[in-house]
């Protein structure tokens, strides 16, 4: 497990484990999984709220909808089609 994490340095930066025991690592990874699930649920609720406001968004996937919502000026709207 530690060798796999060593191959992916971004994971090591994200999770700072003071002790090297697998029990502590499992606890941290479990908490991270719970947080990730909570963030995904909040994102889905946010996108569902936008779809309620603009029904046309029901036909747009989550990734595309995030891109559309991230556009700050109307001039760039032509690039999404």
PDB file of N, CA, C and O in Angstrom:
ATOM      1  N   UNK A   1       0.834  -1.198   0.000  1.00  0.00           N
ATOM      2  CA  UNK A   1       0.000   0.000   0.000  1.00  0.00           C
ATOM      3  C   UNK A   1       0.870   1.251   0.000  1.00  0.00           C
ATOM      4  O   UNK A   1       0.606   2.191  -0.736  1.00  0.00           O
ATOM      5  N   UNK A   2       1.898   1.252   0.811  1.00  0.00           N
ATOM      6  CA  UNK A   2       2.771   2.422   0.892  1.00  0.00           C
ATOM      7  C   UNK A   2       3.527   2.645  -0.418  1.00  0.00           C
ATOM      8  O   UNK A   2       3.747   3.777  -0.816  1.00  0.00           O
ATOM      9  N   UNK A   3       3.900   1.576  -1.111  1.00  0.00           N
ATOM     10  CA  UNK A   3       4.590   1.727  -2.388  1.00  0.00           C
ATOM     11  C   UNK A   3       3.672   2.363  -3.426  1.00  0.00           C
ATOM     12  O   UNK A   3       4.090   3.187  -4.219  1.00  0.00           O
ATOM     13  N   UNK A   4       2.404   1.978  -3.407  1.00  0.00           N
ATOM     14  CA  UNK A   4       1.437   2.562  -4.338  1.00  0.00           C
ATOM     15  C   UNK A   4       1.268   4.048  -4.072  1.00  0.00           C
ATOM     16  O   UNK A   4       1.244   4.856  -4.987  1.00  0.00           O
ATOM     17  N   UNK A   5       1.162   4.417  -2.805  1.00  0.00           N
ATOM     18  CA  UNK A   5       1.017   5.835  -2.457  1.00  0.00           C
ATOM     19  C   UNK A   5       2.282   6.605  -2.818  1.00  0.00           C
ATOM     20  O   UNK A   5       2.216   7.751  -3.261  1.00  0.00           O
ATOM     21  N   UNK A   6       3.432   5.964  -2.670  1.00  0.00           N
ATOM     22  CA  UNK A   6       4.699   6.614  -3.012  1.00  0.00           C
ATOM     23  C   UNK A   6       4.768   6.953  -4.502  1.00  0.00           C
ATOM     24  O   UNK A   6       5.358   7.953  -4.898  1.00  0.00           O
ATOM     25  N   UNK A   7       4.123   6.153  -5.340  1.00  0.00           N
ATOM     26  CA  UNK A   7       4.123   6.394  -6.779  1.00  0.00           C
ATOM     27  C   UNK A   7       3.303   7.620  -7.152  1.00  0.00           C
ATOM     28  O   UNK A   7       3.477   8.191  -8.215  1.00  0.00           O
ATOM     29  N   UNK A   8       2.373   8.016  -6.293  1.00  0.00           N
ATOM     30  CA  UNK A   8       1.492   9.149  -6.565  1.00  0.00           C
ATOM     31  C   UNK A   8       1.733  10.242  -5.526  1.00  0.00           C
ATOM     32  O   UNK A   8       1.048  10.308  -4.514  1.00  0.00           O
ATOM     33  N   UNK A   9       2.692  11.138  -5.766  1.00  0.00           N
ATOM     34  CA  UNK A   9       3.071  12.130  -4.759  1.00  0.00           C
ATOM     35  C   UNK A   9       1.953  13.102  -4.392  1.00  0.00           C
ATOM     36  O   UNK A   9       1.932  13.624  -3.293  1.00  0.00           O
ATOM     37  N   UNK A  10       1.008  13.342  -5.297  1.00  0.00           N
ATOM     38  CA  UNK A  10      -0.079  14.264  -4.972  1.00  0.00           C
ATOM     39  C   UNK A  10      -0.928  13.730  -3.835  1.00  0.00           C
ATOM     40  O   UNK A  10      -1.426  14.484  -3.016  1.00  0.00           O
ATOM     41  N   UNK A  11      -1.100  12.416  -3.794  1.00  0.00           N
ATOM     42  CA  UNK A  11      -1.853  11.812  -2.701  1.00  0.00           C
ATOM     43  C   UNK A  11      -1.120  12.026  -1.386  1.00  0.00           C
ATOM     44  O   UNK A  11      -1.717  12.345  -0.366  1.00  0.00           O
ATOM     45  N   UNK A  12       0.197  11.890  -1.417  1.00  0.00           N
ATOM     46  CA  UNK A  12       0.980  12.067  -0.195  1.00  0.00           C
ATOM     47  C   UNK A  12       0.905  13.508   0.292  1.00  0.00           C
ATOM     48  O   UNK A  12       0.899  13.753   1.496  1.00  0.00           O
ATOM     49  N   UNK A  13       0.850  14.468  -0.599  1.00  0.00           N
ATOM     50  CA  UNK A  13       0.736  15.865  -0.180  1.00  0.00           C
ATOM     51  C   UNK A  13      -0.639  16.149   0.387  1.00  0.00           C
ATOM     52  O   UNK A  13      -0.790  16.947   1.299  1.00  0.00           O
ATOM     53  N   UNK A  14      -1.643  15.500  -0.163  1.00  0.00           N
ATOM     54  CA  UNK A  14      -3.009  15.707   0.292  1.00  0.00           C
ATOM     55  C   UNK A  14      -3.211  15.128   1.683  1.00  0.00           C
ATOM     56  O   UNK A  14      -3.855  15.715   2.531  1.00  0.00           O
ATOM     57  N   UNK A  15      -2.648  13.990   1.910  1.00  0.00           N
ATOM     58  CA  UNK A  15      -2.821  13.307   3.186  1.00  0.00           C
ATOM     59  C   UNK A  15      -1.499  13.349   3.948  1.00  0.00           C
ATOM     60  O   UNK A  15      -0.538  12.712   3.561  1.00  0.00           O
ATOM     61  N   UNK A  16      -1.471  14.129   4.987  1.00  0.00           N
ATOM     62  CA  UNK A  16      -0.268  14.195   5.807  1.00  0.00           C
ATOM     63  C   UNK A  16      -0.471  13.286   7.014  1.00  0.00           C
ATOM     64  O   UNK A  16      -1.223  13.593   7.924  1.00  0.00           O
ATOM     65  N   UNK A  17       0.201  12.163   6.978  1.00  0.00           N
ATOM     66  CA  UNK A  17       0.081  11.190   8.046  1.00  0.00           C
ATOM     67  C   UNK A  17       1.339  11.279   8.894  1.00  0.00           C
ATOM     68  O   UNK A  17       2.444  11.105   8.397  1.00  0.00           O
ATOM     69  N   UNK A  18       1.156  11.576  10.174  1.00  0.00           N
ATOM     70  CA  UNK A  18       2.305  11.719  11.058  1.00  0.00           C
ATOM     71  C   UNK A  18       2.935  10.375  11.384  1.00  0.00           C
ATOM     72  O   UNK A  18       4.136  10.251  11.503  1.00  0.00           O
ATOM     73  N   UNK A  19       2.118   9.370  11.553  1.00  0.00           N
ATOM     74  CA  UNK A  19       2.657   8.064  11.873  1.00  0.00           C
ATOM     75  C   UNK A  19       2.536   7.173  10.648  1.00  0.00           C
ATOM     76  O   UNK A  19       1.688   7.370   9.801  1.00  0.00           O
ATOM     77  N   UNK A  20       3.386   6.203  10.543  1.00  0.00           N
ATOM     78  CA  UNK A  20       3.409   5.377   9.339  1.00  0.00           C
ATOM     79  C   UNK A  20       2.600   4.090   9.488  1.00  0.00           C
ATOM     80  O   UNK A  20       2.679   3.226   8.636  1.00  0.00           O
ATOM     81  N   UNK A  21       1.831   3.964  10.545  1.00  0.00           N
ATOM     82  CA  UNK A  21       1.076   2.720  10.726  1.00  0.00           C
ATOM     83  C   UNK A  21      -0.092   2.657   9.747  1.00  0.00           C
ATOM     84  O   UNK A  21      -0.700   3.664   9.397  1.00  0.00           O
ATOM     85  N   UNK A  22      -0.419   1.469   9.318  1.00  0.00           N
ATOM     86  CA  UNK A  22      -1.497   1.284   8.349  1.00  0.00           C
ATOM     87  C   UNK A  22      -2.855   1.589   8.968  1.00  0.00           C
ATOM     88  O   UNK A  22      -3.765   2.025   8.267  1.00  0.00           O
ATOM     89  N   UNK A  23      -2.995   1.402  10.272  1.00  0.00           N
ATOM     90  CA  UNK A  23      -4.268   1.704  10.932  1.00  0.00           C
ATOM     91  C   UNK A  23      -4.560   3.195  10.846  1.00  0.00           C
ATOM     92  O   UNK A  23      -5.692   3.602  10.551  1.00  0.00           O
ATOM     93  N   UNK A  24      -3.544   4.023  11.091  1.00  0.00           N
ATOM     94  CA  UNK A  24      -3.735   5.469  10.990  1.00  0.00           C
ATOM     95  C   UNK A  24      -4.017   5.876   9.555  1.00  0.00           C
ATOM     96  O   UNK A  24      -4.862   6.726   9.298  1.00  0.00           O
ATOM     97  N   UNK A  25      -3.315   5.269   8.628  1.00  0.00           N
ATOM     98  CA  UNK A  25      -3.518   5.581   7.216  1.00  0.00           C
ATOM     99  C   UNK A  25      -4.920   5.183   6.788  1.00  0.00           C
ATOM    100  O   UNK A  25      -5.609   5.942   6.092  1.00  0.00           O
ATOM    101  N   UNK A  26      -5.377   4.026   7.225  1.00  0.00           N
ATOM    102  CA  UNK A  26      -6.724   3.583   6.883  1.00  0.00           C
ATOM    103  C   UNK A  26      -7.760   4.533   7.459  1.00  0.00           C
ATOM    104  O   UNK A  26      -8.768   4.832   6.807  1.00  0.00           O
ATOM    105  N   UNK A  27      -7.529   5.041   8.651  1.00  0.00           N
ATOM    106  CA  UNK A  27      -8.451   5.979   9.280  1.00  0.00           C
ATOM    107  C   UNK A  27      -8.516   7.285   8.483  1.00  0.00           C
ATOM    108  O   UNK A  27      -9.596   7.819   8.223  1.00  0.00           O
ATOM    109  N   UNK A  28      -7.360   7.778   8.058  1.00  0.00           N
ATOM    110  CA  UNK A  28      -7.309   9.021   7.289  1.00  0.00           C
ATOM    111  C   UNK A  28      -7.971   8.834   5.925  1.00  0.00           C
ATOM    112  O   UNK A  28      -8.744   9.678   5.469  1.00  0.00           O
ATOM    113  N   UNK A  29      -7.688   7.722   5.264  1.00  0.00           N
ATOM    114  CA  UNK A  29      -8.296   7.456   3.963  1.00  0.00           C
ATOM    115  C   UNK A  29      -9.805   7.274   4.082  1.00  0.00           C
ATOM    116  O   UNK A  29     -10.560   7.723   3.215  1.00  0.00           O
ATOM    117  N   UNK A  30     -10.248   6.644   5.149  1.00  0.00           N
ATOM    118  CA  UNK A  30     -11.686   6.490   5.373  1.00  0.00           C
ATOM    119  C   UNK A  30     -12.364   7.833   5.558  1.00  0.00           C
ATOM    120  O   UNK A  30     -13.437   8.086   4.997  1.00  0.00           O
ATOM    121  N   UNK A  31     -11.740   8.715   6.338  1.00  0.00           N
ATOM    122  CA  UNK A  31     -12.298  10.052   6.537  1.00  0.00           C
ATOM    123  C   UNK A  31     -12.306  10.833   5.232  1.00  0.00           C
ATOM    124  O   UNK A  31     -13.259  11.567   4.943  1.00  0.00           O
ATOM    125  N   UNK A  32     -11.272  10.664   4.421  1.00  0.00           N
ATOM    126  CA  UNK A  32     -11.210  11.349   3.128  1.00  0.00           C
ATOM    127  C   UNK A  32     -12.317  10.854   2.199  1.00  0.00           C
ATOM    128  O   UNK A  32     -12.919  11.641   1.471  1.00  0.00           O
ATOM    129  N   UNK A  33     -12.598   9.570   2.235  1.00  0.00           N
ATOM    130  CA  UNK A  33     -13.664   9.011   1.396  1.00  0.00           C
ATOM    131  C   UNK A  33     -15.026   9.558   1.825  1.00  0.00           C
ATOM    132  O   UNK A  33     -15.861   9.889   0.978  1.00  0.00           O
ATOM    133  N   UNK A  34     -15.238   9.686   3.132  1.00  0.00           N
ATOM    134  CA  UNK A  34     -16.493  10.249   3.631  1.00  0.00           C
ATOM    135  C   UNK A  34     -16.631  11.701   3.179  1.00  0.00           C
ATOM    136  O   UNK A  34     -17.698  12.127   2.733  1.00  0.00           O
ATOM    137  N   UNK A  35     -15.538  12.466   3.298  1.00  0.00           N
ATOM    138  CA  UNK A  35     -15.575  13.868   2.856  1.00  0.00           C
ATOM    139  C   UNK A  35     -15.834  13.975   1.361  1.00  0.00           C
ATOM    140  O   UNK A  35     -16.610  14.824   0.927  1.00  0.00           O
ATOM    141  N   UNK A  36     -15.194  13.134   0.574  1.00  0.00           N
ATOM    142  CA  UNK A  36     -15.395  13.163  -0.872  1.00  0.00           C
ATOM    143  C   UNK A  36     -16.852  12.873  -1.222  1.00  0.00           C
ATOM    144  O   UNK A  36     -17.437  13.559  -2.068  1.00  0.00           O
ATOM    145  N   UNK A  37     -17.441  11.905  -0.553  1.00  0.00           N
ATOM    146  CA  UNK A  37     -18.846  11.584  -0.801  1.00  0.00           C
ATOM    147  C   UNK A  37     -19.745  12.773  -0.446  1.00  0.00           C
ATOM    148  O   UNK A  37     -20.683  13.098  -1.178  1.00  0.00           O
ATOM    149  N   UNK A  38     -19.429  13.449   0.651  1.00  0.00           N
ATOM    150  CA  UNK A  38     -20.213  14.614   1.063  1.00  0.00           C
ATOM    151  C   UNK A  38     -20.079  15.747   0.044  1.00  0.00           C
ATOM    152  O   UNK A  38     -21.051  16.409  -0.298  1.00  0.00           O
ATOM    153  N   UNK A  39     -18.867  15.964  -0.467  1.00  0.00           N
ATOM    154  CA  UNK A  39     -18.654  17.013  -1.478  1.00  0.00           C
ATOM    155  C   UNK A  39     -19.382  16.694  -2.772  1.00  0.00           C
ATOM    156  O   UNK A  39     -19.951  17.584  -3.415  1.00  0.00           O
ATOM    157  N   UNK A  40     -19.357  15.426  -3.171  1.00  0.00           N
ATOM    158  CA  UNK A  40     -20.058  15.034  -4.391  1.00  0.00           C
ATOM    159  C   UNK A  40     -21.563  15.225  -4.246  1.00  0.00           C
ATOM    160  O   UNK A  40     -22.227  15.676  -5.184  1.00  0.00           O
ATOM    161  N   UNK A  41     -22.086  14.909  -3.089  1.00  0.00           N
ATOM    162  CA  UNK A  41     -23.511  15.098  -2.850  1.00  0.00           C
ATOM    163  C   UNK A  41     -23.873  16.580  -2.897  1.00  0.00           C
ATOM    164  O   UNK A  41     -24.882  16.963  -3.495  1.00  0.00           O
ATOM    165  N   UNK A  42     -23.044  17.428  -2.290  1.00  0.00           N
ATOM    166  CA  UNK A  42     -23.300  18.873  -2.309  1.00  0.00           C
ATOM    167  C   UNK A  42     -23.231  19.414  -3.737  1.00  0.00           C
ATOM    168  O   UNK A  42     -24.051  20.255  -4.131  1.00  0.00           O
ATOM    169  N   UNK A  43     -22.275  18.932  -4.528  1.00  0.00           N
ATOM    170  CA  UNK A  43     -22.155  19.373  -5.915  1.00  0.00           C
ATOM    171  C   UNK A  43     -23.382  18.953  -6.714  1.00  0.00           C
ATOM    172  O   UNK A  43     -23.931  19.747  -7.481  1.00  0.00           O
ATOM    173  N   UNK A  44     -23.835  17.720  -6.516  1.00  0.00           N
ATOM    174  CA  UNK A  44     -25.035  17.250  -7.220  1.00  0.00           C
ATOM    175  C   UNK A  44     -26.259  18.066  -6.838  1.00  0.00           C
ATOM    176  O   UNK A  44     -27.088  18.386  -7.696  1.00  0.00           O
ATOM    177  N   UNK A  45     -26.385  18.425  -5.569  1.00  0.00           N
ATOM    178  CA  UNK A  45     -27.506  19.260  -5.133  1.00  0.00           C
ATOM    179  C   UNK A  45     -27.431  20.649  -5.768  1.00  0.00           C
ATOM    180  O   UNK A  45     -28.446  21.213  -6.179  1.00  0.00           O
ATOM    181  N   UNK A  46     -26.231  21.202  -5.864  1.00  0.00           N
ATOM    182  CA  UNK A  46     -26.032  22.505  -6.494  1.00  0.00           C
ATOM    183  C   UNK A  46     -26.457  22.456  -7.963  1.00  0.00           C
ATOM    184  O   UNK A  46     -27.196  23.313  -8.443  1.00  0.00           O
ATOM    185  N   UNK A  47     -25.992  21.429  -8.676  1.00  0.00           N
ATOM    186  CA  UNK A  47     -26.322  21.305 -10.093  1.00  0.00           C
ATOM    187  C   UNK A  47     -27.814  21.055 -10.288  1.00  0.00           C
ATOM    188  O   UNK A  47     -28.418  21.572 -11.232  1.00  0.00           O
ATOM    189  N   UNK A  48     -28.424  20.290  -9.401  1.00  0.00           N
ATOM    190  CA  UNK A  48     -29.862  20.046  -9.494  1.00  0.00           C
ATOM    191  C   UNK A  48     -30.631  21.353  -9.302  1.00  0.00           C
ATOM    192  O   UNK A  48     -31.628  21.608  -9.981  1.00  0.00           O
ATOM    193  N   UNK A  49     -30.153  22.216  -8.411  1.00  0.00           N
ATOM    194  CA  UNK A  49     -30.780  23.524  -8.219  1.00  0.00           C
ATOM    195  C   UNK A  49     -30.708  24.368  -9.480  1.00  0.00           C
ATOM    196  O   UNK A  49     -31.672  25.052  -9.838  1.00  0.00           O
ATOM    197  N   UNK A  50     -29.570  24.327 -10.163  1.00  0.00           N
ATOM    198  CA  UNK A  50     -29.435  25.073 -11.424  1.00  0.00           C
ATOM    199  C   UNK A  50     -30.358  24.489 -12.491  1.00  0.00           C
ATOM    200  O   UNK A  50     -30.916  25.219 -13.303  1.00  0.00           O
ATOM    201  N   UNK A  51     -30.535  23.168 -12.472  1.00  0.00           N
ATOM    202  CA  UNK A  51     -31.421  22.538 -13.453  1.00  0.00           C
ATOM    203  C   UNK A  51     -32.882  22.894 -13.186  1.00  0.00           C
ATOM    204  O   UNK A  51     -33.679  22.945 -14.117  1.00  0.00           O
ATOM    205  N   UNK A  52     -33.229  23.115 -11.934  1.00  0.00           N
ATOM    206  CA  UNK A  52     -34.596  23.539 -11.626  1.00  0.00           C
ATOM    207  C   UNK A  52     -34.862  24.953 -12.128  1.00  0.00           C
ATOM    208  O   UNK A  52     -35.961  25.269 -12.549  1.00  0.00           O
ATOM    209  N   UNK A  53     -33.837  25.792 -12.085  1.00  0.00           N
ATOM    210  CA  UNK A  53     -33.981  27.174 -12.554  1.00  0.00           C
ATOM    211  C   UNK A  53     -34.063  27.224 -14.078  1.00  0.00           C
ATOM    212  O   UNK A  53     -34.878  27.947 -14.650  1.00  0.00           O
ATOM    213  N   UNK A  54     -33.211  26.446 -14.738  1.00  0.00           N
ATOM    214  CA  UNK A  54     -33.160  26.424 -16.203  1.00  0.00           C
ATOM    215  C   UNK A  54     -33.345  24.977 -16.665  1.00  0.00           C
ATOM    216  O   UNK A  54     -32.383  24.202 -16.702  1.00  0.00           O
ATOM    217  N   UNK A  55     -34.567  24.582 -17.010  1.00  0.00           N
ATOM    218  CA  UNK A  55     -34.853  23.184 -17.370  1.00  0.00           C
ATOM    219  C   UNK A  55     -34.018  22.645 -18.524  1.00  0.00           C
ATOM    220  O   UNK A  55     -33.781  21.440 -18.600  1.00  0.00           O
ATOM    221  N   UNK A  56     -33.530  23.508 -19.385  1.00  0.00           N
ATOM    222  CA  UNK A  56     -32.711  23.051 -20.514  1.00  0.00           C
ATOM    223  C   UNK A  56     -31.437  22.357 -20.028  1.00  0.00           C
ATOM    224  O   UNK A  56     -30.868  21.514 -20.715  1.00  0.00           O
ATOM    225  N   UNK A  57     -31.013  22.685 -18.809  1.00  0.00           N
ATOM    226  CA  UNK A  57     -29.817  22.065 -18.241  1.00  0.00           C
ATOM    227  C   UNK A  57     -30.003  20.582 -17.931  1.00  0.00           C
ATOM    228  O   UNK A  57     -29.037  19.877 -17.678  1.00  0.00           O
ATOM    229  N   UNK A  58     -31.255  20.085 -17.929  1.00  0.00           N
ATOM    230  CA  UNK A  58     -31.478  18.662 -17.683  1.00  0.00           C
ATOM    231  C   UNK A  58     -30.863  17.800 -18.779  1.00  0.00           C
ATOM    232  O   UNK A  58     -30.596  16.620 -18.565  1.00  0.00           O
ATOM    233  N   UNK A  59     -30.626  18.370 -19.939  1.00  0.00           N
ATOM    234  CA  UNK A  59     -30.073  17.622 -21.065  1.00  0.00           C
ATOM    235  C   UNK A  59     -28.562  17.774 -21.173  1.00  0.00           C
ATOM    236  O   UNK A  59     -27.962  17.332 -22.143  1.00  0.00           O
ATOM    237  N   UNK A  60     -27.960  18.409 -20.177  1.00  0.00           N
ATOM    238  CA  UNK A  60     -26.514  18.654 -20.178  1.00  0.00           C
ATOM    239  C   UNK A  60     -25.889  17.820 -19.065  1.00  0.00           C
ATOM    240  O   UNK A  60     -26.400  17.774 -17.945  1.00  0.00           O
ATOM    241  N   UNK A  61     -24.787  17.164 -19.373  1.00  0.00           N
ATOM    242  CA  UNK A  61     -24.076  16.377 -18.363  1.00  0.00           C
ATOM    243  C   UNK A  61     -23.440  17.270 -17.300  1.00  0.00           C
ATOM    244  O   UNK A  61     -23.275  18.482 -17.499  1.00  0.00           O
ATOM    245  N   UNK A  62     -23.089  16.672 -16.186  1.00  0.00           N
ATOM    246  CA  UNK A  62     -22.521  17.438 -15.075  1.00  0.00           C
ATOM    247  C   UNK A  62     -21.247  18.187 -15.452  1.00  0.00           C
ATOM    248  O   UNK A  62     -21.083  19.353 -15.108  1.00  0.00           O
ATOM    249  N   UNK A  63     -20.331  17.534 -16.159  1.00  0.00           N
ATOM    250  CA  UNK A  63     -19.072  18.194 -16.526  1.00  0.00           C
ATOM    251  C   UNK A  63     -19.324  19.396 -17.436  1.00  0.00           C
ATOM    252  O   UNK A  63     -18.730  20.460 -17.256  1.00  0.00           O
ATOM    253  N   UNK A  64     -20.197  19.229 -18.423  1.00  0.00           N
ATOM    254  CA  UNK A  64     -20.506  20.334 -19.331  1.00  0.00           C
ATOM    255  C   UNK A  64     -21.233  21.453 -18.606  1.00  0.00           C
ATOM    256  O   UNK A  64     -20.984  22.631 -18.848  1.00  0.00           O
ATOM    257  N   UNK A  65     -22.125  21.093 -17.691  1.00  0.00           N
ATOM    258  CA  UNK A  65     -22.849  22.111 -16.933  1.00  0.00           C
ATOM    259  C   UNK A  65     -21.903  22.916 -16.053  1.00  0.00           C
ATOM    260  O   UNK A  65     -22.017  24.143 -15.968  1.00  0.00           O
ATOM    261  N   UNK A  66     -20.933  22.266 -15.450  1.00  0.00           N
ATOM    262  CA  UNK A  66     -19.942  22.991 -14.657  1.00  0.00           C
ATOM    263  C   UNK A  66     -19.145  23.959 -15.525  1.00  0.00           C
ATOM    264  O   UNK A  66     -18.835  25.071 -15.113  1.00  0.00           O
ATOM    265  N   UNK A  67     -18.822  23.526 -16.735  1.00  0.00           N
ATOM    266  CA  UNK A  67     -18.103  24.398 -17.656  1.00  0.00           C
ATOM    267  C   UNK A  67     -18.958  25.596 -18.041  1.00  0.00           C
ATOM    268  O   UNK A  67     -18.487  26.739 -18.068  1.00  0.00           O
ATOM    269  N   UNK A  68     -20.231  25.362 -18.315  1.00  0.00           N
ATOM    270  CA  UNK A  68     -21.143  26.454 -18.686  1.00  0.00           C
ATOM    271  C   UNK A  68     -21.281  27.434 -17.530  1.00  0.00           C
ATOM    272  O   UNK A  68     -21.217  28.649 -17.718  1.00  0.00           O
ATOM    273  N   UNK A  69     -21.473  26.914 -16.334  1.00  0.00           N
ATOM    274  CA  UNK A  69     -21.648  27.786 -15.173  1.00  0.00           C
ATOM    275  C   UNK A  69     -20.368  28.548 -14.829  1.00  0.00           C
ATOM    276  O   UNK A  69     -20.424  29.609 -14.221  1.00  0.00           O
ATOM    277  N   UNK A  70     -19.233  28.030 -15.262  1.00  0.00           N
ATOM    278  CA  UNK A  70     -17.960  28.678 -14.975  1.00  0.00           C
ATOM    279  C   UNK A  70     -17.619  29.810 -15.917  1.00  0.00           C
ATOM    280  O   UNK A  70     -16.679  30.572 -15.669  1.00  0.00           O
ATOM    281  N   UNK A  71     -18.356  29.971 -17.002  1.00  0.00           N
ATOM    282  CA  UNK A  71     -18.079  31.040 -17.958  1.00  0.00           C
ATOM    283  C   UNK A  71     -18.485  32.373 -17.345  1.00  0.00           C
ATOM    284  O   UNK A  71     -19.585  32.537 -16.856  1.00  0.00           O
ATOM    285  N   UNK A  72     -17.578  33.334 -17.400  1.00  0.00           N
ATOM    286  CA  UNK A  72     -17.845  34.622 -16.758  1.00  0.00           C
ATOM    287  C   UNK A  72     -18.390  35.671 -17.707  1.00  0.00           C
ATOM    288  O   UNK A  72     -19.068  36.584 -17.298  1.00  0.00           O
ATOM    289  N   UNK A  73     -18.076  35.563 -18.969  1.00  0.00           N
ATOM    290  CA  UNK A  73     -18.632  36.558 -19.893  1.00  0.00           C
ATOM    291  C   UNK A  73     -19.285  35.862 -21.077  1.00  0.00           C
ATOM    292  O   UNK A  73     -18.944  34.779 -21.473  1.00  0.00           O
ATOM    293  N   UNK A  74     -20.242  36.530 -21.659  1.00  0.00           N
ATOM    294  CA  UNK A  74     -21.063  35.960 -22.723  1.00  0.00           C
ATOM    295  C   UNK A  74     -20.271  35.705 -23.991  1.00  0.00           C
ATOM    296  O   UNK A  74     -20.597  34.820 -24.761  1.00  0.00           O
ATOM    297  N   UNK A  75     -19.192  36.419 -24.212  1.00  0.00           N
ATOM    298  CA  UNK A  75     -18.399  36.256 -25.439  1.00  0.00           C
ATOM    299  C   UNK A  75     -17.862  34.839 -25.565  1.00  0.00           C
ATOM    300  O   UNK A  75     -17.718  34.317 -26.657  1.00  0.00           O
ATOM    301  N   UNK A  76     -17.569  34.181 -24.445  1.00  0.00           N
ATOM    302  CA  UNK A  76     -17.024  32.828 -24.481  1.00  0.00           C
ATOM    303  C   UNK A  76     -18.084  31.759 -24.642  1.00  0.00           C
ATOM    304  O   UNK A  76     -17.767  30.590 -24.783  1.00  0.00           O
ATOM    305  N   UNK A  77     -19.351  32.121 -24.592  1.00  0.00           N
ATOM    306  CA  UNK A  77     -20.425  31.130 -24.697  1.00  0.00           C
ATOM    307  C   UNK A  77     -20.409  30.400 -26.034  1.00  0.00           C
ATOM    308  O   UNK A  77     -20.827  29.265 -26.109  1.00  0.00           O
ATOM    309  N   UNK A  78     -19.926  31.031 -27.072  1.00  0.00           N
ATOM    310  CA  UNK A  78     -19.886  30.419 -28.388  1.00  0.00           C
ATOM    311  C   UNK A  78     -18.942  29.236 -28.450  1.00  0.00           C
ATOM    312  O   UNK A  78     -19.074  28.369 -29.313  1.00  0.00           O
ATOM    313  N   UNK A  79     -17.994  29.153 -27.519  1.00  0.00           N
ATOM    314  CA  UNK A  79     -17.036  28.057 -27.553  1.00  0.00           C
ATOM    315  C   UNK A  79     -17.628  26.748 -27.048  1.00  0.00           C
ATOM    316  O   UNK A  79     -17.052  25.700 -27.226  1.00  0.00           O
ATOM    317  N   UNK A  80     -18.792  26.791 -26.399  1.00  0.00           N
ATOM    318  CA  UNK A  80     -19.419  25.572 -25.885  1.00  0.00           C
ATOM    319  C   UNK A  80     -20.573  25.198 -26.796  1.00  0.00           C
ATOM    320  O   UNK A  80     -21.597  25.850 -26.829  1.00  0.00           O
ATOM    321  N   UNK A  81     -20.372  24.163 -27.583  1.00  0.00           N
ATOM    322  CA  UNK A  81     -21.433  23.655 -28.441  1.00  0.00           C
ATOM    323  C   UNK A  81     -21.172  22.238 -28.804  1.00  0.00           C
ATOM    324  O   UNK A  81     -20.177  21.705 -28.701  1.00  0.00           O
TER     325      UNK A  81
END
